[in-house]
Amino acid sequence: MPSNPTPLAEVTETREHVHAALTRTSTGHEDLRELESGLDSLQSDSDRKHRIDWTRILLPIAALVVLVLIWQFYVSLGLKRRDQVPGPLDVMNQMAVLWTEGKVQESVWTSLQRGIVGFVISVAIATPVGLLLAQVAPLRRAFGPLISGLQVLPSVAWVPAAIIWFGLTDATVYFVVFMGAIPSIINGLISGVDQIPPQYRRVGTVLGASRLQMALQVILPAALPGYLGGLKQGWAFSWRSLMAAEIIAVGGTIGFGLGSLLDQGRDLSDMAMVMAAILLILAVGILIELLVFGPIEKRLLRRRGLLAGSTR
Amino acid sequence: MPVVLEHLGKRFGDGAPVLDDVNANIKQGEFVALLGASGCGKSTLLNIIAGLEAPTSGALEVPSDGAAFMFQDAALFPWLTARENIELALKLRGVGKAERRTKAQELLELVHLGSAGDKRPHELSGGMRQRVSLARSLAQDRQLLLMDEPFAALDAITRDLLHDELERIWKETGRTIVFVTHNVREAVRLGQRVLLLSSRPGRVVQEWAVTEEHRTDAGLAGQLTGVITARLREEIRRHAK
């Protein structure tokens, strides 16, 4: 038995106000507005505050400390000669020496500047080309396989050709960077366009977008996550190609970059210098990811609601 | 007469016709519910009226400026806020920047979302997204509004409210609406006229008028729902093997 049975009389009394879903369910404009706003607040999440997540900073540092400790432990076992496997302190000392000589600053600046300039020019070339290939079927069929092939081809293979064409100049370095970055940015953009839900194009058509408007207002922003992936890969390729070019092509009017530093270390059989150069190249890669691509990607995904449940 | 369909037929390739000899007249300012089971070519018919597809036979007359379209999923662009989604529709129509801002706010207020304009689609509930989508299709400013099962994916509570909302907006804006649905109650709740489309091939087999009395008298509306459901089932049974 229900503890509080509704009196029968009340049921018949309210009967006139009962509305089935078959008829109007609200009693007027104000009532409807109120109902909707109630439902809206029930159905949407309240805003969550973003706090600094310390594990994001502390965990990578802890991982770094652990790796350095393992390294030091291995070196202290004395299995290899110290000049072949220098310890963390030896490398640190070498780095300090290179810093006072100004070589660290010079090589990082030279390489970073080249990498960024080369990358920016690659983006400027690859974006319109990628958009065109993604939108025009015959062009894509004709050039798609070639672009994919170029992406697989290690761009260091272009170094001998570039040296013959351009000599030991910056042009050689940039050429190799372009051949590394451009195909992967184009491919990233194309695969980003391929993953656009067909519905977006239909909406664009219904809203009366012209071909150009469709490309700039619908296709490009919709493809942005894939495009950003392509940019990241393009940066990785241009940085790698740059290092390869700098190691192989030394001298002439080519400035002193990180690859040159690495090559110098090899020439001098100075393992601490080699390790220092490798760590610097690695550090630049990590910093660019942490300071540039990481935040952009996170912001992009959060704005589109794609971040929930990810481990980022 | 904004929409006239005469002996309209559609087949894809060499397959069986999807639509065959569809005839209908839709008056200015009328709310027509197009009802049918799955696979009856409702969406194809709507696409033809919208000009997204061409019919293979017959003739049709539609407004020269085309039609606004509302999809089953809200199909809002996730990189834009609710307001920017509406502004994009205005922009593609050629509305100037300053006017876009005020017009978008007006439309947001029309669908009772005046304060949610800066939210992104993923922050809105399904019902709110559909209301933004409705506002966007109104931003297209076409006399004819085509709706392809826009409330099918919503929960029942939200859907009931959106029925009231759509009826109010229809009365306020005087649009001609063709509303496709597979839900008999929804067709009776919203349409002034319910057209029943048969399946394979799709053809208008019967139509019913829904009066103002049906809007307030649940008994009457229920009765009509029953009659239409029976007729719909008869159509479905024809396909039993």
Coordinates of C-alpha atoms in Angstrom, one line a residue:
Chain A
M1 CA 0.0 0.0 0.0
P2 CA 1.4 3.4 -0.8
S3 CA 1.9 5.4 2.3
N4 CA 0.2 8.5 0.9
P5 CA -2.5 7.7 -1.6
T6 CA -3.7 10.6 -3.7
P7 CA -7.3 11.5 -3.0
L8 CA -9.5 10.5 -5.9
A9 CA -11.2 13.9 -6.0
E10 CA -7.9 15.7 -6.6
V11 CA -7.2 13.6 -9.7
T12 CA -10.5 14.5 -11.3
E13 CA -10.0 18.1 -10.4
T14 CA -6.6 18.5 -12.1
R15 CA -7.8 16.5 -15.1
E16 CA -8.5 19.5 -17.2
H17 CA -4.9 20.6 -17.0
V18 CA -3.5 17.3 -18.1
H19 CA -1.8 17.4 -21.5
A20 CA -0.8 14.4 -23.4
A21 CA 2.2 14.6 -25.7
L22 CA -0.3 14.7 -28.5
T23 CA -1.3 18.2 -27.8
R24 CA 0.3 21.4 -26.6
T25 CA 2.2 20.6 -23.4
S26 CA 3.0 24.1 -22.3
T27 CA 0.5 26.8 -21.4
G28 CA 2.0 29.8 -23.1
H29 CA 5.2 31.6 -24.1
E30 CA 6.5 32.3 -20.6
D31 CA 5.7 28.8 -19.4
L32 CA 7.6 27.4 -22.4
R33 CA 10.6 29.7 -21.8
E34 CA 10.8 28.6 -18.2
L35 CA 10.5 24.9 -19.0
E36 CA 13.2 25.1 -21.6
S37 CA 15.6 27.0 -19.4
G38 CA 15.0 24.5 -16.6
L39 CA 15.7 21.6 -19.0
D40 CA 18.8 23.4 -20.4
S41 CA 20.4 23.8 -17.0
L42 CA 19.6 20.1 -16.1
Q43 CA 21.1 18.8 -19.4
S44 CA 24.2 20.9 -19.7
D45 CA 27.3 20.4 -17.6
S46 CA 28.3 23.2 -15.2
D47 CA 31.6 24.9 -16.0
R48 CA 34.6 23.2 -14.6
K49 CA 37.5 25.3 -13.5
H50 CA 40.9 24.6 -14.9
R51 CA 43.6 24.3 -12.3
I52 CA 47.3 23.7 -12.8
D53 CA 47.9 20.0 -12.8
W54 CA 51.2 19.4 -11.0
T55 CA 51.5 15.8 -12.0
R56 CA 51.9 17.1 -15.6
I57 CA 55.1 19.0 -14.5
L58 CA 56.4 16.7 -11.7
L59 CA 56.0 13.3 -13.5
P60 CA 58.2 14.2 -16.5
I61 CA 60.9 15.7 -14.2
A62 CA 60.8 12.5 -12.0
A63 CA 61.2 10.4 -15.2
L64 CA 64.2 12.5 -16.2
V65 CA 65.8 12.2 -12.8
V66 CA 65.3 8.4 -12.9
L67 CA 66.9 8.1 -16.3
V68 CA 69.9 10.2 -15.3
L69 CA 70.4 8.1 -12.1
I70 CA 70.3 4.9 -14.2
W71 CA 72.9 6.4 -16.6
Q72 CA 75.1 7.4 -13.6
F73 CA 74.8 4.0 -12.1
Y74 CA 75.8 2.3 -15.3
V75 CA 78.8 4.6 -15.7
S76 CA 79.9 4.0 -12.1
L77 CA 80.0 0.2 -12.8
G78 CA 83.0 1.0 -14.9
L79 CA 82.2 -1.5 -17.7
K80 CA 83.4 0.8 -20.5
R81 CA 86.2 3.4 -20.8
R82 CA 85.1 6.8 -19.5
D83 CA 86.0 8.6 -22.7
Q84 CA 83.7 6.2 -24.6
V85 CA 80.8 6.4 -22.2
P86 CA 80.9 9.7 -20.3
G87 CA 78.7 10.1 -17.3
P88 CA 76.1 12.8 -16.8
L89 CA 78.5 15.1 -15.0
D90 CA 81.1 14.8 -17.8
V91 CA 78.5 15.8 -20.3
M92 CA 77.3 18.6 -18.1
N93 CA 80.8 20.0 -17.8
Q94 CA 81.4 19.8 -21.5
M95 CA 78.1 21.6 -22.0
A96 CA 79.3 24.4 -19.6
V97 CA 82.5 24.7 -21.6
L98 CA 80.7 24.9 -24.9
W99 CA 78.3 27.5 -23.3
T100 CA 81.2 29.8 -22.2
E101 CA 82.7 29.4 -25.7
G102 CA 79.3 30.6 -27.1
K103 CA 79.0 27.4 -29.2
V104 CA 75.8 26.2 -27.6
Q105 CA 74.0 29.6 -28.2
E106 CA 75.4 29.9 -31.8
S107 CA 74.5 26.4 -32.9
V108 CA 71.0 26.3 -31.3
W109 CA 70.2 29.7 -32.7
T110 CA 71.5 28.9 -36.2
S111 CA 69.6 25.6 -36.4
L112 CA 66.4 26.8 -34.8
Q113 CA 66.3 29.8 -37.1
R114 CA 66.8 27.7 -40.1
G115 CA 64.3 25.1 -38.9
I116 CA 61.6 27.7 -38.3
V117 CA 62.2 29.6 -41.5
G118 CA 62.2 26.4 -43.5
F119 CA 59.1 25.1 -41.8
V120 CA 57.2 28.4 -42.2
I121 CA 58.0 28.5 -46.0
S122 CA 57.0 24.8 -46.2
V123 CA 53.6 25.5 -44.6
A124 CA 53.0 28.4 -47.0
I125 CA 53.7 26.2 -50.0
A126 CA 52.1 23.0 -48.7
T127 CA 48.8 24.4 -47.5
P128 CA 47.4 25.7 -50.8
V129 CA 48.8 22.7 -52.7
G130 CA 47.3 20.3 -50.1
L131 CA 43.9 22.0 -50.2
L132 CA 43.9 21.9 -54.0
L133 CA 44.8 18.2 -54.1
A134 CA 42.2 17.3 -51.6
Q135 CA 39.4 19.2 -53.4
V136 CA 40.2 18.4 -57.1
A137 CA 40.0 14.7 -57.8
P138 CA 42.0 14.4 -61.0
L139 CA 44.9 16.3 -59.5
R140 CA 44.9 14.1 -56.4
R141 CA 44.8 10.9 -58.5
A142 CA 47.7 12.2 -60.6
F143 CA 49.9 13.5 -57.8
G144 CA 48.8 11.7 -54.7
P145 CA 51.0 8.6 -55.1
L146 CA 54.0 10.9 -55.8
I147 CA 53.4 12.9 -52.7
S148 CA 53.1 9.8 -50.5
G149 CA 56.3 8.4 -52.1
L150 CA 58.1 11.7 -51.3
Q151 CA 57.0 11.5 -47.8
V152 CA 58.5 8.0 -47.4
L153 CA 61.7 8.9 -49.2
P154 CA 64.3 9.9 -46.5
S155 CA 65.0 13.6 -47.3
V156 CA 68.7 13.0 -46.5
A157 CA 68.8 11.2 -49.8
W158 CA 68.5 14.7 -51.4
V159 CA 71.7 16.0 -49.7
P160 CA 74.2 14.8 -52.4
A161 CA 72.0 16.2 -55.1
A162 CA 71.5 19.5 -53.3
I163 CA 75.3 19.8 -52.7
I164 CA 75.9 19.3 -56.4
W165 CA 73.2 21.9 -57.4
F166 CA 73.7 24.5 -54.7
G167 CA 77.2 23.8 -53.3
L168 CA 77.9 24.2 -49.6
T169 CA 75.4 27.1 -49.0
D170 CA 72.2 27.6 -47.0
A171 CA 70.2 26.8 -50.1
T172 CA 71.3 23.2 -49.8
V173 CA 70.1 23.0 -46.2
Y174 CA 66.7 24.7 -47.0
F175 CA 66.2 22.5 -50.1
V176 CA 66.6 19.3 -47.9
V177 CA 64.2 20.8 -45.3
F178 CA 61.5 21.5 -47.9
M179 CA 61.8 18.1 -49.4
G180 CA 61.2 16.7 -45.9
A181 CA 58.5 18.9 -44.6
I182 CA 56.3 19.8 -47.6
P183 CA 55.1 16.2 -48.5
S184 CA 54.2 15.4 -44.9
I185 CA 52.2 18.6 -44.4
I186 CA 50.4 18.0 -47.7
N187 CA 49.5 14.5 -46.7
G188 CA 48.4 15.6 -43.3
L189 CA 46.1 18.1 -44.8
I190 CA 44.7 15.7 -47.3
S191 CA 44.0 13.0 -44.6
G192 CA 42.4 15.7 -42.5
V193 CA 40.1 16.7 -45.3
D194 CA 39.2 13.0 -45.9
Q195 CA 38.0 12.6 -42.4
I196 CA 35.6 15.5 -42.5
P197 CA 32.0 14.2 -41.9
P198 CA 30.1 14.5 -45.3
Q199 CA 27.4 16.3 -43.4
Y200 CA 29.5 19.4 -43.1
R201 CA 29.8 19.8 -46.8
R202 CA 26.0 19.3 -47.1
V203 CA 25.4 22.0 -44.6
G204 CA 27.8 24.3 -46.5
T205 CA 25.9 23.6 -49.7
V206 CA 22.5 24.2 -48.1
L207 CA 23.8 27.5 -46.6
G208 CA 24.8 28.6 -50.1
A209 CA 28.6 28.5 -49.8
S210 CA 30.6 29.1 -53.0
R211 CA 33.6 26.9 -53.8
L212 CA 36.1 29.2 -52.2
Q213 CA 33.9 29.9 -49.2
M214 CA 33.4 26.1 -48.8
A215 CA 37.2 25.6 -48.8
L216 CA 38.0 28.4 -46.4
Q217 CA 35.0 28.5 -44.1
V218 CA 34.1 24.8 -43.9
I219 CA 36.8 22.4 -45.3
L220 CA 39.9 24.1 -43.8
P221 CA 38.6 24.6 -40.2
A222 CA 37.0 21.1 -40.3
A223 CA 40.3 19.5 -41.3
L224 CA 42.2 21.4 -38.7
P225 CA 42.9 18.5 -36.3
G226 CA 44.4 16.4 -39.2
Y227 CA 46.2 19.4 -40.6
L228 CA 47.8 20.1 -37.2
G229 CA 48.9 16.5 -37.1
G230 CA 50.5 17.1 -40.5
L231 CA 52.2 20.3 -39.3
K232 CA 53.6 18.4 -36.3
Q233 CA 55.0 15.7 -38.5
G234 CA 56.2 18.4 -41.0
W235 CA 58.1 20.1 -38.2
A236 CA 59.6 16.7 -37.1
F237 CA 60.7 16.0 -40.7
S238 CA 62.1 19.4 -41.3
W239 CA 64.1 19.2 -38.0
R240 CA 65.4 15.8 -38.8
S241 CA 66.3 16.7 -42.3
L242 CA 68.0 19.8 -41.1
M243 CA 70.2 17.8 -38.7
A244 CA 71.1 15.3 -41.4
A245 CA 72.0 18.1 -43.8
E246 CA 74.1 19.9 -41.2
I247 CA 76.0 16.7 -40.3
I248 CA 76.8 15.9 -43.9
A249 CA 77.3 19.3 -45.4
V250 CA 79.9 21.1 -43.3
G251 CA 81.9 24.1 -44.4
G252 CA 81.4 26.6 -47.2
T253 CA 79.0 29.4 -46.3
I254 CA 76.9 27.0 -44.2
G255 CA 76.8 28.4 -40.6
F256 CA 77.5 26.5 -37.5
G257 CA 74.4 24.5 -36.4
L258 CA 73.7 21.7 -34.0
G259 CA 74.5 19.1 -36.7
S260 CA 77.8 20.8 -37.2
L261 CA 78.5 20.7 -33.5
L262 CA 77.7 17.0 -33.5
D263 CA 80.0 16.5 -36.5
Q264 CA 82.8 18.4 -34.8
G265 CA 82.5 16.2 -31.7
R266 CA 82.9 13.1 -34.0
D267 CA 86.0 14.6 -35.6
L268 CA 87.6 15.3 -32.2
S269 CA 86.4 11.9 -30.9
D270 CA 85.0 13.8 -28.0
M271 CA 82.1 11.7 -26.8
A272 CA 81.0 14.2 -24.2
M273 CA 80.6 16.8 -26.9
V274 CA 78.7 14.3 -29.1
M275 CA 76.4 13.5 -26.2
A276 CA 75.9 17.2 -25.4
A277 CA 74.9 17.9 -29.0
I278 CA 72.5 15.0 -29.1
L279 CA 70.9 16.2 -25.8
L280 CA 70.6 19.7 -27.2
I281 CA 68.9 18.5 -30.4
L282 CA 66.5 16.4 -28.2
A283 CA 65.9 19.4 -25.9
V284 CA 64.9 21.6 -28.8
G285 CA 62.4 19.0 -30.1
I286 CA 60.9 18.6 -26.6
L287 CA 60.6 22.3 -26.1
I288 CA 58.9 23.0 -29.4
E289 CA 56.4 20.3 -28.7
L290 CA 55.8 21.5 -25.1
L291 CA 55.7 25.2 -25.9
V292 CA 54.2 25.3 -29.4
F293 CA 52.3 22.3 -30.7
G294 CA 51.1 20.9 -27.3
P295 CA 49.2 24.0 -26.2
I296 CA 47.8 24.6 -29.7
E297 CA 46.6 21.0 -30.1
K298 CA 45.1 21.0 -26.6
R299 CA 43.2 24.2 -27.1
L300 CA 41.9 22.9 -30.5
L301 CA 40.7 19.6 -29.1
R302 CA 39.2 21.2 -26.0
R303 CA 37.2 23.8 -28.0
R304 CA 35.8 20.9 -30.1
G305 CA 35.0 18.8 -27.0
L306 CA 37.4 16.1 -28.1
L307 CA 39.5 16.1 -25.0
A308 CA 37.2 14.2 -22.6
G309 CA 38.6 10.9 -21.6
S310 CA 41.9 11.3 -23.3
T311 CA 45.2 10.9 -21.4
R312 CA 46.6 14.2 -22.6
Chain B
M1 CA 1.7 27.8 -54.2
P2 CA 5.3 27.6 -53.0
V3 CA 5.8 23.9 -53.6
V4 CA 4.1 21.9 -56.4
L5 CA 5.1 18.3 -57.0
E6 CA 3.8 16.6 -60.2
H7 CA 4.3 13.0 -61.0
L8 CA 7.7 13.1 -59.4
G9 CA 9.8 10.0 -59.7
K10 CA 13.3 9.1 -58.6
R11 CA 15.5 6.0 -59.1
F12 CA 19.2 5.6 -58.4
G13 CA 21.0 3.9 -61.3
D14 CA 19.1 0.8 -62.6
G15 CA 17.6 0.1 -59.1
A16 CA 13.9 0.0 -58.3
P17 CA 12.3 3.4 -58.1
V18 CA 12.6 5.1 -54.7
L19 CA 9.9 7.6 -55.5
D20 CA 7.1 7.0 -58.0
D21 CA 4.4 9.5 -59.1
V22 CA 4.5 11.7 -56.1
N23 CA 1.9 14.5 -56.2
A24 CA 1.5 17.2 -53.7
N25 CA 0.7 20.9 -53.4
I26 CA 1.9 22.9 -50.4
K27 CA 0.4 26.3 -49.7
Q28 CA 2.2 29.4 -48.6
G29 CA 2.6 29.4 -44.8
E30 CA 1.4 25.8 -44.5
F31 CA 2.9 23.2 -42.1
V32 CA 2.9 19.8 -43.8
A33 CA 4.1 16.7 -42.0
L34 CA 5.5 14.0 -44.4
L35 CA 5.0 10.7 -42.7
G36 CA 6.4 7.3 -43.7
A37 CA 8.1 4.2 -42.5
S38 CA 11.9 3.8 -43.0
G39 CA 13.0 3.4 -46.6
C40 CA 10.0 5.3 -48.1
G41 CA 12.2 7.9 -49.7
K42 CA 11.2 10.7 -47.4
S43 CA 14.6 12.1 -47.2
T44 CA 15.2 11.7 -50.9
L45 CA 12.0 13.7 -51.5
L46 CA 13.2 16.4 -49.2
N47 CA 16.6 16.5 -50.9
I48 CA 14.8 16.9 -54.3
I49 CA 12.7 19.8 -52.9
A50 CA 15.9 21.4 -51.5
G51 CA 17.6 21.0 -54.9
L52 CA 20.3 18.7 -53.5
E53 CA 19.2 16.0 -55.8
A54 CA 17.5 16.0 -59.2
P55 CA 14.3 13.9 -59.9
T56 CA 14.5 11.4 -62.7
S57 CA 10.9 12.1 -63.9
G58 CA 8.1 14.5 -63.3
A59 CA 8.2 18.2 -62.5
L60 CA 8.4 20.3 -59.5
E61 CA 8.0 23.9 -58.6
V62 CA 9.9 25.4 -55.7
P63 CA 10.6 28.9 -54.6
S64 CA 13.3 30.5 -56.7
D65 CA 15.5 31.4 -53.7
G66 CA 15.7 27.8 -52.6
A67 CA 14.9 26.4 -49.2
A68 CA 16.3 26.4 -45.7
F69 CA 17.2 22.9 -44.4
M70 CA 17.4 21.4 -41.0
F71 CA 19.0 18.0 -40.5
Q72 CA 18.4 15.2 -38.1
D73 CA 21.6 15.8 -36.2
A74 CA 22.1 19.4 -35.5
A75 CA 25.2 19.4 -37.8
L76 CA 26.6 22.5 -36.1
F77 CA 30.2 23.3 -36.9
P78 CA 32.2 22.2 -33.7
W79 CA 34.9 24.9 -34.2
L80 CA 32.3 27.7 -34.0
T81 CA 30.3 28.9 -31.0
A82 CA 26.5 28.8 -31.2
R83 CA 26.4 32.5 -32.2
E84 CA 29.2 32.0 -34.8
N85 CA 27.3 29.1 -36.4
I86 CA 24.3 31.4 -36.9
E87 CA 26.5 34.2 -38.1
L88 CA 28.1 32.0 -40.7
A89 CA 24.7 31.3 -42.2
L90 CA 24.1 35.0 -42.3
K91 CA 27.6 35.7 -43.8
L92 CA 27.1 33.1 -46.5
R93 CA 23.9 34.9 -47.4
G94 CA 25.8 38.1 -47.8
V95 CA 24.7 40.0 -44.6
G96 CA 27.0 42.7 -43.4
K97 CA 29.1 42.3 -40.3
A98 CA 27.4 44.7 -37.9
E99 CA 23.9 43.4 -38.9
R100 CA 25.1 39.8 -38.5
R101 CA 25.8 40.4 -34.8
T102 CA 22.3 41.8 -34.0
K103 CA 20.5 39.4 -36.2
A104 CA 22.2 36.4 -34.6
Q105 CA 21.3 37.6 -31.2
E106 CA 17.7 38.1 -32.2
L107 CA 17.6 34.6 -33.5
L108 CA 19.2 33.2 -30.4
E109 CA 16.6 34.9 -28.3
L110 CA 13.8 33.6 -30.6
V111 CA 14.9 30.0 -29.7
H112 CA 15.4 31.0 -26.0
L113 CA 19.1 30.7 -26.1
G114 CA 20.0 34.4 -25.7
S115 CA 22.6 33.7 -23.0
A116 CA 24.1 30.6 -24.5
G117 CA 25.5 32.2 -27.6
D118 CA 29.1 31.9 -26.6
K119 CA 28.9 28.2 -25.9
R120 CA 30.4 25.6 -28.2
P121 CA 28.2 22.8 -29.6
H122 CA 29.7 20.1 -27.4
E123 CA 28.8 22.2 -24.3
L124 CA 25.1 22.3 -25.3
S125 CA 22.5 19.5 -24.7
G126 CA 20.9 17.8 -27.7
G127 CA 17.8 19.9 -27.5
M128 CA 19.8 23.2 -27.3
R129 CA 21.9 22.1 -30.3
Q130 CA 18.7 21.5 -32.3
R131 CA 17.4 24.9 -31.3
V132 CA 20.7 26.5 -32.5
S133 CA 20.3 24.5 -35.7
L134 CA 16.7 25.8 -36.0
A135 CA 17.9 29.4 -35.5
R136 CA 20.6 28.8 -38.2
S137 CA 18.0 27.5 -40.7
L138 CA 15.9 30.6 -39.9
A139 CA 19.0 32.8 -40.5
Q140 CA 18.9 31.5 -44.1
D141 CA 15.8 33.6 -44.4
R142 CA 14.0 31.4 -46.9
Q143 CA 10.2 31.2 -47.0
L144 CA 10.4 27.4 -47.3
L145 CA 11.9 25.4 -44.4
L146 CA 12.5 21.7 -44.9
M147 CA 13.1 19.6 -41.8
D148 CA 14.4 16.1 -41.9
E149 CA 13.4 14.3 -38.7
P150 CA 15.0 17.0 -36.7
F151 CA 13.8 15.7 -33.3
A152 CA 14.2 12.0 -33.9
A153 CA 17.3 11.7 -31.7
L154 CA 16.0 13.6 -28.8
D155 CA 14.6 12.4 -25.5
A156 CA 10.8 12.5 -25.1
I157 CA 10.7 15.4 -22.7
T158 CA 12.8 17.6 -24.8
R159 CA 11.0 16.6 -28.0
D160 CA 7.6 17.6 -26.5
L161 CA 8.9 21.0 -25.6
L162 CA 10.5 21.5 -29.0
H163 CA 7.2 20.7 -30.6
D164 CA 5.6 23.6 -28.7
E165 CA 8.7 25.7 -29.6
L166 CA 8.5 24.9 -33.3
E167 CA 4.8 25.6 -33.4
R168 CA 5.3 29.0 -31.8
I169 CA 8.1 29.9 -34.1
W170 CA 6.2 28.8 -37.2
K171 CA 3.3 31.0 -36.1
E172 CA 5.7 33.9 -35.4
T173 CA 7.6 33.7 -38.6
G174 CA 5.0 32.5 -41.1
R175 CA 7.3 30.1 -42.7
T176 CA 6.1 27.2 -45.0
I177 CA 7.4 24.1 -43.3
V178 CA 7.7 20.6 -44.7
F179 CA 8.5 18.3 -41.8
V180 CA 9.6 14.7 -42.4
T181 CA 9.1 12.2 -39.7
H182 CA 8.4 8.5 -39.0
N183 CA 6.6 9.3 -35.8
V184 CA 2.8 9.4 -36.2
R185 CA 2.2 11.4 -33.0
E186 CA 4.8 13.9 -34.0
A187 CA 3.1 14.3 -37.4
V188 CA -0.3 14.8 -35.8
R189 CA 1.1 17.1 -33.1
L190 CA 2.7 19.5 -35.6
G191 CA 1.2 19.2 -39.1
Q192 CA -1.8 21.0 -40.4
R193 CA -1.8 18.3 -42.9
V194 CA -0.3 14.8 -42.7
L195 CA 0.8 13.2 -45.9
L196 CA 1.4 9.5 -45.7
L197 CA 4.1 8.2 -48.0
S198 CA 4.1 4.5 -49.0
S199 CA 7.3 2.5 -49.1
R200 CA 9.2 1.2 -52.1
P201 CA 8.2 3.0 -54.2
G202 CA 7.4 6.1 -52.2
R203 CA 4.1 7.7 -53.2
V204 CA 1.5 9.9 -51.3
V205 CA -1.2 7.4 -50.5
Q206 CA -3.4 9.3 -48.2
E207 CA -3.6 12.6 -46.4
W208 CA -5.4 13.9 -43.3
A209 CA -6.2 17.4 -42.1
V210 CA -5.4 18.3 -38.5
T211 CA -7.5 21.0 -37.0
E212 CA -7.1 23.3 -34.1
E213 CA -9.3 21.0 -32.0
H214 CA -6.7 18.3 -32.3
R215 CA -4.1 20.6 -30.7
T216 CA -6.1 20.9 -27.5
D217 CA -8.1 17.7 -27.3
A218 CA -5.9 14.8 -26.5
G219 CA -8.7 12.4 -27.2
L220 CA -9.3 13.7 -30.7
A221 CA -5.6 13.7 -31.4
G222 CA -5.3 10.2 -30.1
Q223 CA -8.1 9.0 -32.3
L224 CA -6.5 10.5 -35.4
T225 CA -3.1 9.0 -34.4
G226 CA -4.8 5.6 -34.2
V227 CA -6.3 5.9 -37.6
I228 CA -3.1 7.0 -39.3
T229 CA -1.1 4.3 -37.5
A230 CA -3.5 1.7 -38.8
R231 CA -3.1 3.0 -42.3
L232 CA 0.7 3.1 -42.0
R233 CA 0.8 -0.5 -40.7
E234 CA -1.3 -1.6 -43.6
E235 CA 1.4 -0.1 -45.9
I236 CA 4.1 -1.9 -44.0
R237 CA 2.3 -5.2 -44.1
R238 CA 2.2 -5.1 -47.9
H239 CA 5.9 -5.8 -47.8
A240 CA 5.6 -9.0 -45.7
K241 CA 6.8 -12.1 -47.4

